[in-house]
């Protein structure tokens, strides 16, 4: 599995190559060195396990945010925006190199329409059986539907 932090400023990606990596500004002590004054000397730790990334802020001055929310620890999902203080990254997890640039966005379509505006029967395109009528048969949620907890929560939990 490739795990990378893609800087939103266009800098080269940072590969998460070890099971546990310390992120911070202190050269020689941190595995991921971010040379920015807003990043603490020892900012946070990232752990890679079973195809997932977890992080814990180590009491940094300016905090760690995921998708704009300041958190002390949690799980990272592909596409999440991770901020070490004011330095922003996009999380890439998967078998290959990232295919979507940081400036591109994913859109959710509510229905598929054919060229004439009628329902195109798009279920065949997504391999959804035409007779599927219950939400359980058409569940599009993935195993990576994990949300982060705020700093005030006492235990890490996964919510689907």
XYZ file of C-alpha atoms in Angstrom:
160
model
C 0.000 0.000 0.000
C 1.244 3.459 -0.879
C 0.624 6.097 1.765
C 1.528 9.670 0.886
C 0.934 13.203 2.050
C 0.489 15.385 -1.030
C 1.348 19.042 -0.246
C -1.341 21.428 -1.467
C 1.327 23.976 -2.397
C 2.609 21.729 -5.215
C 5.753 20.517 -3.411
C 6.862 16.885 -3.875
C 4.773 14.265 -2.013
C 5.933 12.842 1.321
C 5.837 9.035 1.442
C 4.858 7.361 4.697
C 7.330 4.472 4.534
C 7.606 3.359 8.163
C 4.974 1.948 10.492
C 5.424 4.903 12.866
C 6.744 8.311 11.807
C 7.272 11.491 13.819
C 6.308 14.734 12.046
C 7.785 18.086 13.029
C 10.269 20.856 12.424
C 13.264 19.374 14.326
C 15.866 18.098 11.867
C 17.467 14.816 12.925
C 14.663 13.940 15.338
C 11.631 13.836 13.034
C 11.074 11.282 10.277
C 9.015 13.833 8.326
C 10.672 17.245 8.605
C 8.485 20.253 7.756
C 10.512 23.454 7.703
C 7.808 25.973 8.592
C 7.704 28.220 11.652
C 4.059 27.330 12.477
C 4.907 23.607 12.799
C 6.104 22.493 16.249
C 9.528 20.891 16.692
C 7.779 17.594 17.445
C 4.274 18.097 16.063
C 2.559 14.710 15.724
C 3.039 11.025 15.044
C 1.574 9.057 12.132
C 1.091 5.282 12.320
C 0.470 3.069 9.294
C -1.259 -0.224 10.021
C -3.483 -2.619 8.074
C -3.826 -0.201 5.175
C -4.907 2.718 7.361
C -3.209 5.831 8.680
C -3.759 7.035 12.228
C -2.309 10.136 13.812
C -1.923 11.741 17.220
C -1.017 15.355 17.857
C 1.831 15.544 20.383
C 0.692 18.740 22.105
C 1.738 21.003 19.240
C 1.316 24.759 19.687
C -0.736 25.375 16.531
C -2.497 22.016 16.366
C -3.373 19.437 13.752
C -6.541 19.675 11.672
C -8.334 17.224 9.427
C -10.698 18.712 6.857
C -10.574 22.004 8.758
C -11.442 20.573 12.190
C -8.817 20.671 14.942
C -8.364 17.190 16.384
C -5.913 15.498 18.713
C -6.053 12.023 17.150
C -7.930 9.995 14.607
C -7.936 7.962 11.417
C -7.145 9.440 8.017
C -9.144 8.627 4.900
C -8.026 8.914 1.286
C -8.595 12.479 0.131
C -8.676 14.001 3.625
C -6.970 17.357 4.009
C -4.435 17.193 6.833
C -3.023 20.399 8.311
C 0.094 20.528 10.476
C -0.499 24.044 11.859
C -0.896 26.046 8.610
C 0.839 23.556 6.279
C -1.755 21.610 4.241
C -1.603 18.131 2.713
C -4.003 15.749 0.970
C -3.901 12.116 2.132
C -3.321 9.442 -0.503
C -3.799 5.771 0.410
C -3.934 2.982 -2.102
C -2.204 0.499 -4.329
C -0.929 3.069 -6.834
C 0.196 6.620 -7.309
C -2.393 9.384 -6.842
C -4.394 10.019 -10.014
C -6.344 13.124 -9.019
C -4.618 16.456 -8.495
C -5.288 18.552 -5.421
C -7.247 21.052 -7.501
C -9.758 18.462 -8.730
C -12.887 17.457 -6.839
C -15.178 14.443 -6.831
C -18.862 15.065 -7.503
C -21.709 12.798 -6.457
C -24.373 12.221 -9.106
C -27.921 11.698 -7.886
C -29.206 10.020 -11.067
C -27.930 8.998 -14.456
C -29.708 10.472 -17.471
C -29.446 9.336 -21.057
C -28.845 11.707 -23.985
C -32.602 12.245 -24.352
C -33.025 13.131 -20.643
C -34.634 9.804 -19.742
C -33.239 7.422 -17.178
C -30.386 5.680 -18.959
C -30.684 2.532 -16.919
C -27.290 3.382 -15.491
C -27.463 0.564 -12.987
C -25.816 -1.692 -15.597
C -22.805 0.652 -15.682
C -22.328 0.221 -11.944
C -23.201 -3.478 -11.818
C -26.271 -2.872 -9.665
C -28.898 -5.490 -10.415
C -32.013 -4.015 -12.059
C -34.208 -5.767 -9.481
C -32.265 -4.392 -6.489
C -34.722 -2.389 -4.449
C -33.478 -2.400 -0.882
C -30.824 -0.045 0.392
C -28.850 -3.042 1.684
C -28.482 -4.373 -1.857
C -27.356 -0.985 -3.149
C -25.148 0.054 -0.242
C -22.342 2.172 -1.685
C -20.571 2.805 1.633
C -17.031 1.518 1.887
C -15.105 0.100 4.808
C -13.212 3.378 4.957
C -16.222 5.418 6.121
C -14.396 6.470 9.277
C -14.829 9.875 10.850
C -12.492 11.730 13.139
C -13.188 12.695 16.716
C -12.642 16.091 18.227
C -9.959 16.691 20.844
C -12.587 16.542 23.623
C -13.581 12.915 22.884
C -11.975 10.396 25.204
C -11.807 7.306 22.998
C -11.297 6.741 19.303
C -14.322 5.134 17.687
C -15.278 4.317 14.156
C -18.698 5.327 12.944
C -20.450 4.059 9.780
